[in-house]
XYZ file of C-alpha atoms in Angstrom:
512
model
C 0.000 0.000 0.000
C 1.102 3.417 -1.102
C -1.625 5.891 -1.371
C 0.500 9.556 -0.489
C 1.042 9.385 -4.585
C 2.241 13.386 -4.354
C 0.806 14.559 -1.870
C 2.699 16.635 1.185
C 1.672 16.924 4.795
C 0.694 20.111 3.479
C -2.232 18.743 1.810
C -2.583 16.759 4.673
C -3.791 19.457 6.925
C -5.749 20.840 4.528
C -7.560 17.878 3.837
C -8.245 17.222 7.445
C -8.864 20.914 8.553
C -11.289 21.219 5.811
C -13.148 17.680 7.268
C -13.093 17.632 10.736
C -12.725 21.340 11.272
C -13.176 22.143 14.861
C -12.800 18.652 15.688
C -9.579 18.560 18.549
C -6.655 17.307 16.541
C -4.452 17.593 19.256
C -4.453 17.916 23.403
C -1.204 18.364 25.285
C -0.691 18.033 29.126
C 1.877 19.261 31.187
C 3.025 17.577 34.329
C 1.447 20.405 36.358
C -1.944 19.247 34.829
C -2.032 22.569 32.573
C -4.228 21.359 29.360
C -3.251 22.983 25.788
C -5.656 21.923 23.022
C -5.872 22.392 19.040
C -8.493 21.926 16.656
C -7.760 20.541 13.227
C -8.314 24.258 11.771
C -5.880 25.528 14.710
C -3.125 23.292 13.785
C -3.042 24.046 10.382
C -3.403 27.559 11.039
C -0.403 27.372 13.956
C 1.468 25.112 11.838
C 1.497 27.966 8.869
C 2.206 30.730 11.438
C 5.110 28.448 12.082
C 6.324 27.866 8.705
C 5.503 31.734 8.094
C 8.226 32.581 11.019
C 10.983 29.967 9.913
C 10.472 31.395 6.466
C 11.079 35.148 7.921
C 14.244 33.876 9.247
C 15.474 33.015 5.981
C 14.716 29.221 6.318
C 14.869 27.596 2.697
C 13.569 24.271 1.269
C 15.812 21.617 2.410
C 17.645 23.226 4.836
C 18.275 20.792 8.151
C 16.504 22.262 11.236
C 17.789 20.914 14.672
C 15.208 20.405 17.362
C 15.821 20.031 20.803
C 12.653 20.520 22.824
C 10.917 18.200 24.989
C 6.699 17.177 24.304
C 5.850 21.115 25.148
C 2.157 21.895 23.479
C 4.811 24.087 20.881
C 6.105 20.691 18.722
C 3.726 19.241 17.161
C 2.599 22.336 14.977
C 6.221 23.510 15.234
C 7.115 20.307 13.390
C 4.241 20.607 11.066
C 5.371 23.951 10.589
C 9.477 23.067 9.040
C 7.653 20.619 6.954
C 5.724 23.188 5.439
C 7.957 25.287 5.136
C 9.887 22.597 3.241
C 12.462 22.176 5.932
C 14.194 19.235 7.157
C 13.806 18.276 11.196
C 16.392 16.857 12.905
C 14.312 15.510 16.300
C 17.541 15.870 18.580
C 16.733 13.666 21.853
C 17.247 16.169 24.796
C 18.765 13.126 27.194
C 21.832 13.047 25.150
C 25.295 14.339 26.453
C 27.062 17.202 25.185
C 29.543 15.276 23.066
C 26.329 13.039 21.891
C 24.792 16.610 20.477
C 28.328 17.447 19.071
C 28.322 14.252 16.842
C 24.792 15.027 15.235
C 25.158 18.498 14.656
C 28.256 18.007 12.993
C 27.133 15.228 11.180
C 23.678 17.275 10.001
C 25.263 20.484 9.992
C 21.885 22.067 10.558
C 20.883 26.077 8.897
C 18.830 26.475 12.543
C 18.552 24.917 15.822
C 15.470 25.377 17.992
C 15.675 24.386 21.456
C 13.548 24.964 24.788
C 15.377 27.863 26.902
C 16.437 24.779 29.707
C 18.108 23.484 26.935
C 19.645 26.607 25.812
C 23.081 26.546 27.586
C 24.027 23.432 26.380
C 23.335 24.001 22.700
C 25.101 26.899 22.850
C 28.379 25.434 24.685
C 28.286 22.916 21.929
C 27.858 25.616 18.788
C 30.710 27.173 20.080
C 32.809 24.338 19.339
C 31.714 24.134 15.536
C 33.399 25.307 12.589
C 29.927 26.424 10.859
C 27.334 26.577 14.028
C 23.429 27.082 13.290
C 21.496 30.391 14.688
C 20.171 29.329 17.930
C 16.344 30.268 18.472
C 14.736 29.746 21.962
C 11.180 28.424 21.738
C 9.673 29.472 25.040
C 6.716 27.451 26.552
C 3.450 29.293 25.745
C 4.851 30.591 22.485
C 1.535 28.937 21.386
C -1.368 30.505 23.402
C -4.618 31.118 22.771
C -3.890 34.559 20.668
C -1.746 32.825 18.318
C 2.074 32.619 18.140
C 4.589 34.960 19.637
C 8.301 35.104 20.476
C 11.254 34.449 18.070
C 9.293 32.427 15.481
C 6.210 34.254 15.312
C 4.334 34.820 12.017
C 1.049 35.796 10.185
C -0.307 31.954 8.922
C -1.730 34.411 5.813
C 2.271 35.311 5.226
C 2.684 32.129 4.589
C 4.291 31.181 1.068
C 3.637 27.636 0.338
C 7.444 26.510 -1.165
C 7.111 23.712 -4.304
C 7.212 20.627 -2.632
C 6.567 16.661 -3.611
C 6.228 13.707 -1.658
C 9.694 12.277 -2.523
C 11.098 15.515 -0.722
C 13.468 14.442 2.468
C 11.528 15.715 5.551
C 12.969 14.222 9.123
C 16.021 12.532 9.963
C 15.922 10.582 13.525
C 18.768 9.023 14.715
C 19.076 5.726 16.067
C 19.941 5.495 19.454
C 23.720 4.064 18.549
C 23.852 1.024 20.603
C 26.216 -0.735 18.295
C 27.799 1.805 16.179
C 27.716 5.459 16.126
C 24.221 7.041 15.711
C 23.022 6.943 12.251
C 20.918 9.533 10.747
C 17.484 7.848 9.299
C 16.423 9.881 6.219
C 12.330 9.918 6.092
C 10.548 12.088 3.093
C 7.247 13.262 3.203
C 5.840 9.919 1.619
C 7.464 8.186 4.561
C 5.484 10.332 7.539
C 2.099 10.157 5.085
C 2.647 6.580 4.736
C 2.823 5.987 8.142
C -0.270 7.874 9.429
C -1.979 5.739 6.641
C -0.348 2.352 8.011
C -0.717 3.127 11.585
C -4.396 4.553 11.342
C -5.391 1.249 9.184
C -3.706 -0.938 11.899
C -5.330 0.493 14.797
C -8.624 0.391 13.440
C -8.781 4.162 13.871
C -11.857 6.260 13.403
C -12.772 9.792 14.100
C -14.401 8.788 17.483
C -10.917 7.446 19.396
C -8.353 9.827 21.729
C -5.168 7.979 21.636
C -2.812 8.693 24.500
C 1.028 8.681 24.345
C 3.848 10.206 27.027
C 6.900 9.084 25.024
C 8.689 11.228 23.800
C 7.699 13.304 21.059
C 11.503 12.942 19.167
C 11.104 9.265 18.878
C 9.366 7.355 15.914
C 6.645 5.760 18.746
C 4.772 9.234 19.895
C 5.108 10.294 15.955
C 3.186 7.671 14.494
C 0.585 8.194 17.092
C 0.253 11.911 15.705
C 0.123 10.984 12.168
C -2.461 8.277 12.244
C -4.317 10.575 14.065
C -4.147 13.217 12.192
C -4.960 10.481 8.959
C -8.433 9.432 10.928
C -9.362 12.155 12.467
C -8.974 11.099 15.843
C -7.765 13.056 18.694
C -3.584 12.466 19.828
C -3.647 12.714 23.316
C 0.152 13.492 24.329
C 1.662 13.688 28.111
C 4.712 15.830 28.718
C 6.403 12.609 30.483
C 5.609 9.616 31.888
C 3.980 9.392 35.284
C 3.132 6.421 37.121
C 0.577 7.698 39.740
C -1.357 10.048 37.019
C -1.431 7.648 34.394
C -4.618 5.820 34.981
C -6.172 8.880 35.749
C -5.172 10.869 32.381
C -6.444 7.734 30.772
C -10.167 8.082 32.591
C -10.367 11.983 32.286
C -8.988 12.133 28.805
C -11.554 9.563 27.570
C -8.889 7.237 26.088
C -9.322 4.522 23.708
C -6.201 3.613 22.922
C -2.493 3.668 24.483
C 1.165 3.147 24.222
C 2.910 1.179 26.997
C 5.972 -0.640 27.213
C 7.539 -3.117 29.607
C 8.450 -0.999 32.140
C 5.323 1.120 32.014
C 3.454 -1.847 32.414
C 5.555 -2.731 35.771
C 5.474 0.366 37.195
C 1.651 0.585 36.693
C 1.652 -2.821 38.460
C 3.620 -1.689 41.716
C 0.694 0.748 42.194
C -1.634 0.154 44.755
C -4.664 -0.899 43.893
C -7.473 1.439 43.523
C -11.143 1.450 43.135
C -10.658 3.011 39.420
C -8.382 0.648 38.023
C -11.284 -0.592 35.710
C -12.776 3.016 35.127
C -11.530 3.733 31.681
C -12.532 3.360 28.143
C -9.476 1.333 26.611
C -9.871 -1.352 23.882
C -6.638 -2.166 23.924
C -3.185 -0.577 24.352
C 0.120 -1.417 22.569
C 3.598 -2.408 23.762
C 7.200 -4.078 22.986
C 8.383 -7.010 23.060
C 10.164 -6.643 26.961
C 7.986 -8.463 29.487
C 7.146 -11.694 30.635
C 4.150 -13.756 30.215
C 3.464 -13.810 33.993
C 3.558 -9.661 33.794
C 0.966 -9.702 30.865
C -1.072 -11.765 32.892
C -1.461 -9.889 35.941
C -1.421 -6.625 34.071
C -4.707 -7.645 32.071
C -6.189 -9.206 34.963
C -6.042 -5.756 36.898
C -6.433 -3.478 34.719
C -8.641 -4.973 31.836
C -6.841 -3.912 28.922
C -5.865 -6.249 26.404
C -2.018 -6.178 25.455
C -1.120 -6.124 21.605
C 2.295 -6.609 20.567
C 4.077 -5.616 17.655
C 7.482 -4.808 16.313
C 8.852 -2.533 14.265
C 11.911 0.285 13.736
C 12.547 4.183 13.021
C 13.939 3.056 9.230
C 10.283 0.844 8.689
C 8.250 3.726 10.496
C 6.465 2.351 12.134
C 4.973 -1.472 12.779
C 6.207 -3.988 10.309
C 4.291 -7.176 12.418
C 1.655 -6.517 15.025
C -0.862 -8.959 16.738
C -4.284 -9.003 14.879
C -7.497 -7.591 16.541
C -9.358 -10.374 15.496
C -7.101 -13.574 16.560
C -4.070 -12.100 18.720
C -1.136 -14.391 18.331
C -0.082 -16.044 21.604
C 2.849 -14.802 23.361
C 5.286 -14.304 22.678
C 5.122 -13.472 19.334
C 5.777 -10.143 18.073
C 2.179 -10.730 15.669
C 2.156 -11.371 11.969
C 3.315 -8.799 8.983
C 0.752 -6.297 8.894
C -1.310 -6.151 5.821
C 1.081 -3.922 3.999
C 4.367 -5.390 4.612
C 5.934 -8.460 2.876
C 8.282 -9.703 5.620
C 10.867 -12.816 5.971
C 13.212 -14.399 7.923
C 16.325 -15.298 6.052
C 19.886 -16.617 6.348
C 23.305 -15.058 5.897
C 22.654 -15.790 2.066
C 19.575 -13.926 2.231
C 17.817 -17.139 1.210
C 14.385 -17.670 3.049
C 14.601 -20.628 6.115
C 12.010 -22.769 6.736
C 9.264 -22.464 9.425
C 10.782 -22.435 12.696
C 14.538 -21.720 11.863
C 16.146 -18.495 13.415
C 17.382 -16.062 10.794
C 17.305 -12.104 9.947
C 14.123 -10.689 9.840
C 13.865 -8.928 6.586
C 11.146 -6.063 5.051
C 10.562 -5.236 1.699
C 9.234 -2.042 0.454
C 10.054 1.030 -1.386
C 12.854 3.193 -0.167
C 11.344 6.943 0.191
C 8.065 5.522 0.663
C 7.299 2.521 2.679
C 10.920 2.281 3.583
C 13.105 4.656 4.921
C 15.412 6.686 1.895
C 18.457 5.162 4.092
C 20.987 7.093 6.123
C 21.742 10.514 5.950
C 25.880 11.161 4.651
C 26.548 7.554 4.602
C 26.312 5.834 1.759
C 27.963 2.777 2.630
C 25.287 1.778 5.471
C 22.322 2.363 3.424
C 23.744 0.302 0.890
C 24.207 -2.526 3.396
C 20.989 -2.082 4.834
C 19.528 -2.931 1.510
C 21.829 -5.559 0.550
C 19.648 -8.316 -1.370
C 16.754 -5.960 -1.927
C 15.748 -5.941 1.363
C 15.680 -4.121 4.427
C 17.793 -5.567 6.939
C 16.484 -5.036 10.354
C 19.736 -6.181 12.342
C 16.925 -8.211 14.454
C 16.924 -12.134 14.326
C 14.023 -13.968 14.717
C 11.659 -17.025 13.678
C 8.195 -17.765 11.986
C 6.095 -20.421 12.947
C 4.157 -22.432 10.352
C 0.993 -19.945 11.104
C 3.037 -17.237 10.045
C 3.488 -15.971 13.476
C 6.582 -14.085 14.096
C 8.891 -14.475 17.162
C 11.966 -12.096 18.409
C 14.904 -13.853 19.169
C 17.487 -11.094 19.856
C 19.935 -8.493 17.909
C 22.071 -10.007 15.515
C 25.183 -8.892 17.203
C 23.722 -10.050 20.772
C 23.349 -13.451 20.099
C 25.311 -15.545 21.811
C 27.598 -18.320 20.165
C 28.436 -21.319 23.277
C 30.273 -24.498 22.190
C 27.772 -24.342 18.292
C 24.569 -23.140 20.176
C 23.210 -19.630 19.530
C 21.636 -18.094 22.645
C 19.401 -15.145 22.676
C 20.213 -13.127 24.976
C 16.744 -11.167 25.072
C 15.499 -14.800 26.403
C 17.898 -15.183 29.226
C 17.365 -11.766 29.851
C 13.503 -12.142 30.113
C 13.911 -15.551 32.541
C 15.939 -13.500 34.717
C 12.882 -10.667 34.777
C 10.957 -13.363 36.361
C 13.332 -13.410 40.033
C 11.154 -11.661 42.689
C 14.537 -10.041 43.076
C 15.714 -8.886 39.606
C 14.676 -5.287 39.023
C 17.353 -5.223 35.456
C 19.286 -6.929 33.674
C 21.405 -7.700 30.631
C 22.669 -10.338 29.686
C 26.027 -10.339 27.247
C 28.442 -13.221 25.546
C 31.899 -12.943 26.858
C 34.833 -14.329 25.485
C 35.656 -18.217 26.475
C 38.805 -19.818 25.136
C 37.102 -23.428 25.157
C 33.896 -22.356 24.031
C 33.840 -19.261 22.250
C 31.287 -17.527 24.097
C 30.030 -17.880 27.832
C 27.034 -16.284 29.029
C 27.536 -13.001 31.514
C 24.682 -11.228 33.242
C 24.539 -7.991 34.773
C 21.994 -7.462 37.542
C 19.921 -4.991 39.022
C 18.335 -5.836 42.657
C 15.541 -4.305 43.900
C 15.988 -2.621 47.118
C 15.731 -4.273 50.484
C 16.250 -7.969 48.022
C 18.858 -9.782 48.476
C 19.875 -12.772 45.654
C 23.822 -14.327 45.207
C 24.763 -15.724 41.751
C 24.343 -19.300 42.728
C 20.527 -18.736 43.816
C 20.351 -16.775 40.019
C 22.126 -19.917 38.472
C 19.823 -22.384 40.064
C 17.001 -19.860 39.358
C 18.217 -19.836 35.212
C 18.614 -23.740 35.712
C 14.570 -24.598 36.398
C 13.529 -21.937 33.252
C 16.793 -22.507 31.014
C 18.721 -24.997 28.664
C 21.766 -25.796 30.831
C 23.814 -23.970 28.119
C 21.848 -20.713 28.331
C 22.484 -20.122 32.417
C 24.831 -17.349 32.896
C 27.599 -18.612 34.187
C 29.143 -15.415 35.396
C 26.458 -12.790 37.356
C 27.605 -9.555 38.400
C 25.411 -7.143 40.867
C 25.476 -3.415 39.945
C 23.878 -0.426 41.178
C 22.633 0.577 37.807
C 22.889 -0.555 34.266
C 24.493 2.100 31.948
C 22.010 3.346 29.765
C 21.876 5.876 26.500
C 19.737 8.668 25.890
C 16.856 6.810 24.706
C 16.893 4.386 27.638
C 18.323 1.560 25.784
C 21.500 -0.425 27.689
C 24.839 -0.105 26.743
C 26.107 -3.321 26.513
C 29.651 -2.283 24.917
C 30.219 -0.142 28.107
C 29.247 -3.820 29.918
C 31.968 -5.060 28.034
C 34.544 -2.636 28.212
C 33.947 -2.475 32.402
């Protein structure tokens, strides 16, 4: 499926202003509980003021502009607006280090970077360092109130001067979160975001009627697609400034939600809640997650809660889902669902040759580059081509497909885990090890063994006031695991080291 043909998310808000017209496109709250809310005609129109501002400053087609704000009620039509205006966001992630900043701004030497004044100093600090540094523009919080736009971008929507524009133009790059290699810039064009609001809305089963609700963050490829299918249906994107454990139920009652993004550890801090008498009191049909919790954890989560769990699996260069679980006849766990209607997706072997039913292999997409597919990677040729080696998109994931074309995540390919001719997963003996009362973390990496290749290691978080030694872990592995899959070093840290988008750092691990 590729319907955007040549259209723009230009045409997109047209279209849907025109529609659903005072319809709410879009509600933001803040942390304080402060509620900011646009209709589909008030997005357009702040999304042009936008675009009119950027254009004031001299902002041309193409030009790279770096954001570095947090989910303020300001991004959403502030990213609308760069796209109108034919510019090219760069969603900077504002957990990263200074030196983390450096790399991407060097590497997408941006005309512009827009950041939220608490942000400010460090953008700055790192400009300074740069041979050819962007203008720096604050974008205050309330620069969008209810009289329109003001401060440093503010413009008249009727000044804006729509640029020529197609759907094969390059509109985002995202970088991935650089957990084996140095961040690499993932090149999405206007097809791409259109494509996935079409994808994601078709998916969900989205109509008009449903309020979707999502706290990540609004620079990852997660809260995005929740925006564009919304914006596709013309349903209502519910977004949280950040995560909160003891509000959450209650922004999904008073917000009216239908639908919801979790993720493991949302799901187990929701469970170490006490229970209250409103646990039940909300209007979800179901609520989506990844792949990182147990069986045991799904269980008790649907039992208390009531919401059904629907897994699915998919990357920032396949934006969005490339399997999910279907509504109809949910796979069991813990499959990662079946390729959604518009995908064509296999598991294949270092030859790129298809394996048979049950045999662990890449998982592989195919699609068009630009528009179902991501264009590839932004200055670097050589990766792009290697992500498309064969013709298809190689996720770097490894996995399996039963004979019911169920699909199954076995690990990264560089994680697995190569013991005396057996390949471990180390996402599995990292999930067992979830299951210890005790465990709070974990990661679990091969380390070099001079009999065997590769031994299993695992790094352990407890939680406080629990107490576990490595031989009660071992005999815990022992009643859940293959005897060649239990860890046979454990070490107990405080924390595990973690990058900016939360994911662990398993070459620091290594290096220690």
């Amino acid at each position: 499926m590729d319907a955007a043909g040549n259209r723009t998310i230009t045409d997109l808000l047209d279209e849907q202003a025109l529609c659903h017209g005072h319809r709410l496109a879009i509600v933001h709250e803040y942390q304080n509980g402060d509620i900011s809310q646009l209709s589909y005609i008030q997005l357009r129109e702040a999304a042009r003021g936008f675009a009119a501002g950027l254009q004031a400053r001299g902002v041309m087609p193409g030009d790279r502009v770096f954001v570095f704000m947090g989910n303020t009620a300001e991004y959403v039509p502030l990213w609308m607006g760069l796209m109108l205006a034919g510019a090219v966001i760069v969603a900077g992630n504002i957990y990263l280090t200074a030196p983390e900043v450096a790399y991407q701004l060097e590497h997408c030497q941006p005309a512009l970077a827009l950041v939220e004044p608490t942000h400010e100093a460090l953008i700055r600090e790192v400009c300074a360092g740069m041979a050819q540094p962007p203008d720096i523009v604050a974008v205050a919080r309330g620069s969008l109130g209810p009289e329109g736009l003001s401060g440093a971008l503010a413009g008249a929507p009727a000044d804006y001067q729509a640029p020529d524009q197609g759907s094969d133009d390059l509109a985002q790059i995202l970088y991935t979160s650089g957990t084996s290699a140095r961040p690499k810039g993932v090149m999405l064009t206007q097809a791409n975001l259109l494509w996935c609001g079409q994808a994601g809305a078709a998916n969900s089963g989205l109509s008009r009627s449903d309020r979707v609700f999502n706290n990540k963050p609004l620079f990852h490829a997660n809260c995005q697609e929740t925006v564009l299918s919304c914006l596709t249906a013309g349903a209502t994107a519910v977004i949280g400034e950040r995560y909160s454990a003891t509000r959450y139920l209650r922004q999904l009652i008073e917000h009216r939600i239908t639908i919801c993004s979790l993720s493991g550890m949302l799901c187990r801090t929701l469970l170490n809640q006490p229970p209250t008498p409103f646990d039940q009191a909300h209007q979800v049909r179901y609520a989506g997650y990844a792949i990182n919790i147990s069986e045991a954890e799904i269980a008790a989560f649907i039992e208390r809660f009531r919401i059904p769990l629907r897994n699915g699996y998919g990357q920032s260069e396949t934006m969005l889902y490339i399997t999910l679980q279907p509504h109809a006849s949910p796979s069991s766990y813990p499959s990662i669902g079946r390729a959604t209607p518009d995908r064509e997706v296999f598991v294949v072997d270092d030859d790129n040759q298809p394996v048979a039913a049950g045999a662990v292999g890449e998982i592989v997409v195919r699609g068009r580059p630009g528009r179902t597919l991501t264009l590839g990677y932004y200055r670097d040729p050589a990766a792009t081509q290697a992500v498309f080696e064969g013709g298809w998109l190689h996720t770097g994931d490894l996995g399996y497909q039963d004979a019911k074309g169920n699909f199954f995540f076995f690990g990264r390919k560089k994680e697995v885990i190569k013991r005396a001719g057996e390949n471990i997963s180390a996402a599995e003996v990292e999930e067992a090890l979830m299951g210890h009362p005790a465990v709070r973390d974990v990661a679990v990496v091969g380390i070099p063994d001079p009999v065997r290749d590769q031994s299993v290691k695992a790094f352990i978080v407890l939680h406080a006031g629990h107490q576990a030694d490595a031989d009660a872990i071992k005999a815990f592995c022992a009643q859940r695991l293959a005897y060649f899959k239990v860890p046979e070093q454990v070490q107990f840290m405080a924390e595990l080291p973690r990058n900016a988008s939360g994911k662990v750092q398993k070459r620091a691990l290594l290096d220690a």
